[in-house]
Amino acid sequence: MSTEQTSAPADGYSYTLTRTLDAPAARVWQAWTTPDQYAQWAHAAPGSVELDVRPGGAWKSTMRTPDGAEFPLTGSYVEVDEPRHLVLGMDIPGRPDPTLMTVNLAEEGPRNTVLTLTQTCDTAEERDMAEQGSGMLLDGLETFLKDGRRAE
């Protein structure tokens, strides 16, 4: 598995994270869209994950940081094209419109999937925090797919 990270402030405060995962796209999709699997790799508090994976469907999760702090997250799915493309709207307190995160999956051969995650934020500080959180998520996903080949 490999990692590439780039920040692109030219189009706002954006970042893109790219990972090559040792799993077919359908397996990565399943890990991202099945509540019990998502909870195992996404640093979620037990019992906090709900995913209604369809356009307009709601999602929620409470992320737990390594120091034990918890952050409730909510939003909805904007675009769903199984098993290749997700656009998630993330609710931000005090903002009328959600922040969008895009996840694209592209298979490279029978076992490798390139995951590209992009997000544009309003400020450099928000981008840096979101990028750090997304990096932690993808680290967990890589570990889950590599070490946690759970029964499907």
XYZ file of N, CA and C in Angstrom:
456
model
N 0.847 -1.168 0.000
C 0.000 0.000 0.000
C 0.890 1.228 0.000
N 0.473 2.246 -0.689
C 1.260 3.463 -0.727
C 0.375 4.654 -0.447
N 1.021 5.740 -0.076
C 0.296 6.945 0.290
C 0.887 8.132 -0.443
N 0.012 9.004 -0.919
C 0.437 10.264 -1.506
C -0.506 11.317 -0.958
N 0.033 12.435 -0.506
C -0.792 13.509 0.011
C -0.385 14.801 -0.669
N -1.379 15.553 -1.119
C -1.098 16.850 -1.706
C -2.140 17.841 -1.224
N -1.720 19.034 -0.941
C -2.638 20.116 -0.612
C -2.651 21.060 -1.797
N -3.840 21.539 -2.157
C -3.965 22.372 -3.350
C -4.753 23.634 -3.042
N -4.150 24.618 -2.360
C -4.898 25.800 -1.991
C -5.309 26.685 -3.161
N -4.855 26.392 -4.378
C -5.209 27.231 -5.522
C -6.721 27.270 -5.764
N -7.438 26.196 -5.419
C -8.882 26.169 -5.639
C -9.636 26.245 -4.310
N -9.150 27.055 -3.388
C -9.712 27.120 -2.047
C -8.730 26.445 -1.124
N -9.208 26.009 -0.001
C -8.361 25.289 0.944
C -8.700 23.812 0.804
N -8.069 23.185 -0.184
C -8.373 21.803 -0.540
C -7.219 20.889 -0.173
N -7.564 19.623 -0.055
C -6.536 18.600 0.054
C -7.016 17.362 -0.677
N -6.052 16.563 -1.090
C -6.325 15.285 -1.727
C -5.409 14.252 -1.092
N -5.982 13.148 -0.672
C -5.209 12.020 -0.152
C -5.435 10.854 -1.093
N -4.352 10.176 -1.475
C -4.444 9.037 -2.364
C -3.750 7.849 -1.717
N -4.440 6.722 -1.695
C -3.869 5.495 -1.147
C -4.087 4.368 -2.140
N -3.078 3.535 -2.301
C -3.230 2.305 -3.063
C -3.411 1.191 -2.046
N -4.582 0.550 -2.102
C -4.970 -0.450 -1.116
C -4.892 -1.846 -1.708
N -4.495 -2.802 -0.902
C -4.369 -4.195 -1.324
C -5.715 -4.896 -1.134
N -6.694 -4.491 -1.951
C -8.031 -5.081 -1.898
C -8.799 -4.632 -3.136
N -9.714 -5.470 -3.616
C -10.544 -5.039 -4.746
C -11.488 -3.913 -4.329
N -11.945 -3.125 -5.296
C -12.813 -1.976 -5.003
C -14.070 -2.394 -4.245
N -14.653 -3.535 -4.588
C -15.871 -3.981 -3.894
C -15.610 -4.190 -2.411
N -14.434 -4.688 -2.053
C -14.077 -4.912 -0.638
C -13.872 -3.577 0.080
N -13.221 -2.623 -0.577
C -13.011 -1.293 0.007
C -14.371 -0.611 0.199
N -15.223 -0.711 -0.809
C -16.567 -0.125 -0.729
C -17.325 -0.699 0.467
N -17.274 -2.014 0.608
C -17.967 -2.680 1.711
C -17.445 -2.176 3.059
N -16.135 -2.032 3.183
C -15.562 -1.540 4.441
C -16.025 -0.123 4.742
N -16.214 0.689 3.695
C -16.589 2.100 3.859
C -18.083 2.273 4.096
N -18.912 1.321 3.649
C -20.361 1.530 3.653
C -21.153 0.564 4.529
N -20.494 -0.342 5.224
C -21.154 -1.279 6.133
C -20.874 -0.828 7.565
N -21.918 -0.493 8.340
C -21.690 0.100 9.667
C -20.741 -0.677 10.572
N -20.896 -2.004 10.673
C -20.029 -2.734 11.598
C -18.582 -2.736 11.128
N -18.355 -2.795 9.807
C -16.982 -2.733 9.309
C -16.412 -1.321 9.454
N -17.189 -0.315 9.087
C -16.749 1.077 9.215
C -16.331 1.378 10.656
N -17.130 0.918 11.607
C -16.837 1.169 13.018
C -15.495 0.584 13.437
N -15.091 -0.521 12.811
C -13.849 -1.184 13.201
C -12.605 -0.409 12.788
N -12.670 0.357 11.715
C -11.462 1.035 11.230
C -11.521 2.553 11.322
N -12.700 3.121 11.558
C -12.855 4.574 11.485
C -12.767 5.265 12.846
N -12.175 4.589 13.824
C -11.995 5.194 15.145
C -13.333 5.633 15.738
N -14.370 4.825 15.527
C -15.719 5.179 15.981
C -15.981 4.649 17.379
N -16.714 5.438 18.150
C -17.166 4.989 19.461
C -18.156 3.841 19.246
N -18.122 2.821 20.087
C -19.022 1.683 19.917
C -20.490 2.120 19.842
N -21.203 1.549 18.882
C -22.629 1.809 18.733
C -22.993 3.145 18.114
N -22.004 3.905 17.637
C -22.292 5.262 17.165
C -22.490 5.364 15.651
N -22.231 4.297 14.899
C -22.240 4.379 13.436
C -23.600 3.983 12.868
N -24.157 4.882 12.057
C -25.363 4.604 11.279
C -25.112 5.114 9.865
N -25.306 4.254 8.862
C -25.032 4.603 7.472
C -26.226 4.203 6.604
N -26.899 5.171 6.024
C -27.982 4.918 5.075
C -27.447 5.306 3.698
N -26.725 4.367 3.063
C -25.929 4.651 1.873
C -26.819 4.701 0.621
N -27.363 5.888 0.386
C -28.161 6.192 -0.807
C -28.203 7.704 -0.913
N -28.391 8.256 -2.101
C -28.467 9.719 -2.206
C -29.562 10.263 -1.283
N -29.193 11.203 -0.431
C -30.115 11.774 0.541
C -30.146 11.029 1.859
N -29.543 9.838 1.911
C -29.506 9.056 3.150
C -28.560 9.681 4.166
N -28.903 9.547 5.431
C -28.110 10.143 6.511
C -27.016 9.186 6.975
N -25.965 9.770 7.525
C -24.917 9.002 8.191
C -24.547 9.716 9.481
N -24.064 8.949 10.444
C -23.526 9.551 11.659
C -22.536 8.600 12.301
N -21.617 9.184 13.019
C -20.567 8.445 13.701
C -19.955 9.364 14.747
N -19.499 8.796 15.822
C -18.749 9.565 16.804
C -17.312 9.075 16.753
N -16.419 9.950 16.290
C -14.998 9.593 16.218
C -14.372 9.735 17.593
N -13.494 8.805 17.908
C -12.761 8.831 19.166
C -11.283 8.986 18.841
N -10.664 10.032 19.378
C -9.244 10.275 19.132
C -8.404 9.365 20.033
N -7.115 9.220 19.717
C -6.259 8.375 20.556
C -6.234 8.804 22.030
N -6.453 10.097 22.313
C -6.456 10.546 23.709
C -7.833 10.416 24.370
N -8.812 9.834 23.657
C -10.126 9.572 24.238
C -11.181 10.628 23.987
N -10.835 11.742 23.358
C -11.837 12.767 23.053
C -12.785 12.228 21.983
N -14.055 12.622 22.071
C -15.049 12.157 21.106
C -15.638 13.329 20.341
N -15.834 13.121 19.027
C -16.379 14.138 18.148
C -17.534 13.548 17.350
N -18.777 13.964 17.651
C -19.895 13.460 16.861
C -19.884 14.075 15.463
N -20.084 13.241 14.456
C -20.117 13.667 13.065
C -21.439 13.227 12.458
N -22.037 14.098 11.642
C -23.283 13.764 10.960
C -23.229 14.316 9.545
N -24.110 13.796 8.709
C -24.194 14.299 7.349
C -25.135 13.451 6.530
N -24.981 13.583 5.212
C -25.811 12.804 4.295
C -24.990 12.445 3.063
N -25.478 11.458 2.344
C -24.844 11.050 1.100
C -25.421 11.897 -0.024
N -24.551 12.500 -0.816
C -24.962 13.356 -1.928
C -24.983 12.546 -3.223
N -23.916 11.772 -3.450
C -23.820 10.917 -4.643
C -23.345 9.534 -4.209
N -23.949 8.507 -4.794
C -23.568 7.125 -4.502
C -23.547 6.361 -5.824
N -22.367 5.864 -6.191
C -22.217 5.062 -7.399
C -21.372 3.842 -7.031
N -22.040 2.809 -6.508
C -21.363 1.615 -6.012
C -20.669 0.882 -7.149
N -19.467 0.391 -6.970
C -18.524 0.555 -5.871
C -17.406 1.532 -6.200
N -17.708 2.651 -6.805
C -16.661 3.525 -7.325
C -16.624 4.941 -6.762
N -17.757 5.473 -6.305
C -17.809 6.919 -6.052
C -18.807 7.247 -4.943
N -18.348 8.009 -3.957
C -19.195 8.528 -2.887
C -18.924 10.012 -2.719
N -19.976 10.793 -2.570
C -19.840 12.178 -2.127
C -20.670 12.283 -0.866
N -19.990 12.647 0.219
C -20.639 12.773 1.511
C -20.704 14.233 1.898
N -21.843 14.664 2.362
C -21.978 15.983 2.954
C -21.762 15.856 4.449
N -20.898 16.691 5.008
C -20.614 16.657 6.444
C -21.151 17.933 7.072
N -22.019 17.761 8.084
C -22.593 18.904 8.773
C -21.528 19.579 9.633
N -21.449 20.909 9.517
C -20.513 21.697 10.310
C -21.354 22.667 11.143
N -21.239 22.605 12.471
C -22.042 23.506 13.308
C -21.849 24.972 12.907
N -22.962 25.694 12.804
C -22.917 27.108 12.473
C -22.876 27.403 10.985
N -22.871 26.381 10.151
C -22.837 26.596 8.705
C -24.120 26.075 8.077
N -24.679 26.834 7.130
C -25.929 26.391 6.509
C -25.750 25.231 5.529
N -24.584 25.146 4.899
C -24.354 24.104 3.898
C -23.303 23.120 4.389
N -23.479 21.848 4.041
C -22.482 20.860 4.452
C -21.174 21.018 3.674
N -20.104 20.545 4.270
C -18.816 20.431 3.597
C -18.812 19.100 2.870
N -18.372 19.087 1.624
C -18.399 17.868 0.827
C -17.048 17.159 0.832
N -17.110 15.838 0.978
C -15.942 14.980 0.863
C -16.236 13.981 -0.250
N -15.292 13.828 -1.175
C -15.463 12.901 -2.284
C -14.488 11.748 -2.125
N -14.994 10.528 -2.296
C -14.177 9.319 -2.249
C -14.361 8.597 -3.577
N -13.257 8.413 -4.295
C -13.283 7.671 -5.559
C -12.420 6.431 -5.428
N -12.907 5.320 -5.994
C -12.181 4.055 -5.983
C -11.939 3.618 -7.422
N -10.689 3.311 -7.728
C -10.332 2.851 -9.078
C -9.484 1.592 -8.945
N -9.952 0.498 -9.532
C -9.193 -0.746 -9.470
C -7.994 -0.688 -10.404
N -6.889 -1.195 -9.901
C -5.672 -1.370 -10.704
C -5.298 -2.836 -10.580
N -5.789 -3.630 -11.497
C -5.567 -5.069 -11.410
C -6.608 -5.714 -10.511
N -6.479 -7.031 -10.315
C -7.512 -7.751 -9.575
C -7.519 -7.489 -8.070
N -6.430 -7.005 -7.490
C -6.378 -6.870 -6.030
C -6.049 -5.470 -5.529
N -5.736 -4.542 -6.373
C -5.357 -3.210 -5.905
C -6.430 -2.188 -6.255
N -6.688 -1.316 -5.307
C -7.631 -0.224 -5.517
C -6.954 1.075 -5.122
N -7.047 2.068 -6.002
C -6.551 3.400 -5.674
C -7.731 4.188 -5.131
N -7.625 4.618 -3.883
C -8.641 5.440 -3.237
C -8.155 6.879 -3.256
N -8.992 7.771 -3.758
C -8.675 9.197 -3.769
C -9.760 9.921 -2.991
N -9.359 10.628 -1.961
C -10.272 11.377 -1.101
C -9.948 12.854 -1.256
N -10.948 13.670 -1.548
C -10.740 15.108 -1.687
C -11.770 15.865 -0.855
N -11.344 17.023 -0.385
C -12.236 17.892 0.379
C -11.741 19.326 0.256
N -12.673 20.258 0.159
C -12.350 21.680 0.168
C -12.960 22.292 1.418
N -12.158 23.072 2.112
C -12.576 23.689 3.372
C -12.575 25.211 3.226
N -13.078 25.892 4.240
C -13.172 27.354 4.203
C -11.900 28.076 4.629
N -11.089 27.428 5.471
C -9.872 28.071 5.965
C -8.714 27.075 5.935
N -7.513 27.597 6.013
C -6.326 26.734 6.052
C -6.340 25.890 7.324
N -6.759 26.468 8.456
C -6.802 25.718 9.714
C -7.803 24.567 9.619
N -8.985 24.849 9.072
C -9.998 23.798 8.901
C -9.478 22.697 7.983
N -8.820 23.097 6.887
C -8.253 22.110 5.964
C -7.220 21.240 6.665
N -6.329 21.852 7.429
C -5.282 21.091 8.097
C -5.873 20.085 9.077
N -6.896 20.493 9.824
C -7.543 19.586 10.777
C -8.273 18.464 10.039
N -8.989 18.803 8.969
C -9.724 17.802 8.197
C -8.758 16.820 7.538
N -7.661 17.331 7.020
C -6.668 16.476 6.366
C -6.055 15.502 7.370
N -5.767 15.992 8.564
C -5.219 15.127 9.606
C -6.234 14.038 9.973
N -7.498 14.421 10.156
C -8.533 13.450 10.482
C -8.735 12.431 9.373
N -8.737 12.895 8.125
C -8.897 11.982 6.987
C -7.704 11.038 6.870
N -6.527 11.542 7.145
C -5.340 10.687 7.138
C -5.445 9.581 8.178
N -5.946 9.926 9.370
C -6.160 8.915 10.408
C -7.180 7.877 9.944
N -8.254 8.342 9.294
C -9.260 7.415 8.775
C -8.645 6.434 7.783
N -7.876 6.961 6.837
C -7.291 6.103 5.811
C -6.237 5.164 6.395
N -5.516 5.612 7.416
C -4.584 4.712 8.107
C -5.347 3.528 8.693
N -6.486 3.827 9.339
C -7.307 2.766 9.917
C -7.855 1.829 8.855
N -8.278 2.378 7.721
C -8.791 1.560 6.626
C -7.701 0.640 6.083
N -6.505 1.174 5.885
C -5.389 0.350 5.396
C -5.117 -0.811 6.345
N -5.070 -0.527 7.633
C -4.807 -1.567 8.625
C -5.917 -2.602 8.626
N -7.165 -2.150 8.576
C -8.314 -3.054 8.556
C -8.244 -3.997 7.359
N -7.969 -3.447 6.176
C -7.936 -4.268 4.972
C -6.742 -5.216 4.966
N -5.625 -4.776 5.526
C -4.407 -5.584 5.527
C -4.468 -6.662 6.604
N -4.754 -6.261 7.829
C -4.665 -7.163 8.978
C -6.008 -7.740 9.396
N -7.064 -7.036 9.061
C -8.368 -7.440 9.564
C -9.244 -8.045 8.513
N -8.722 -8.893 7.725
C -9.533 -9.509 6.655
C -10.653 -10.309 7.307
N -11.650 -9.547 7.768
C -12.800 -10.116 8.475
C -13.651 -10.947 7.503
N -14.344 -11.888 8.060
C -15.282 -12.667 7.246
C -16.368 -11.752 6.732
N -16.711 -11.892 5.477
C -17.700 -10.978 4.883
C -19.083 -11.488 5.109
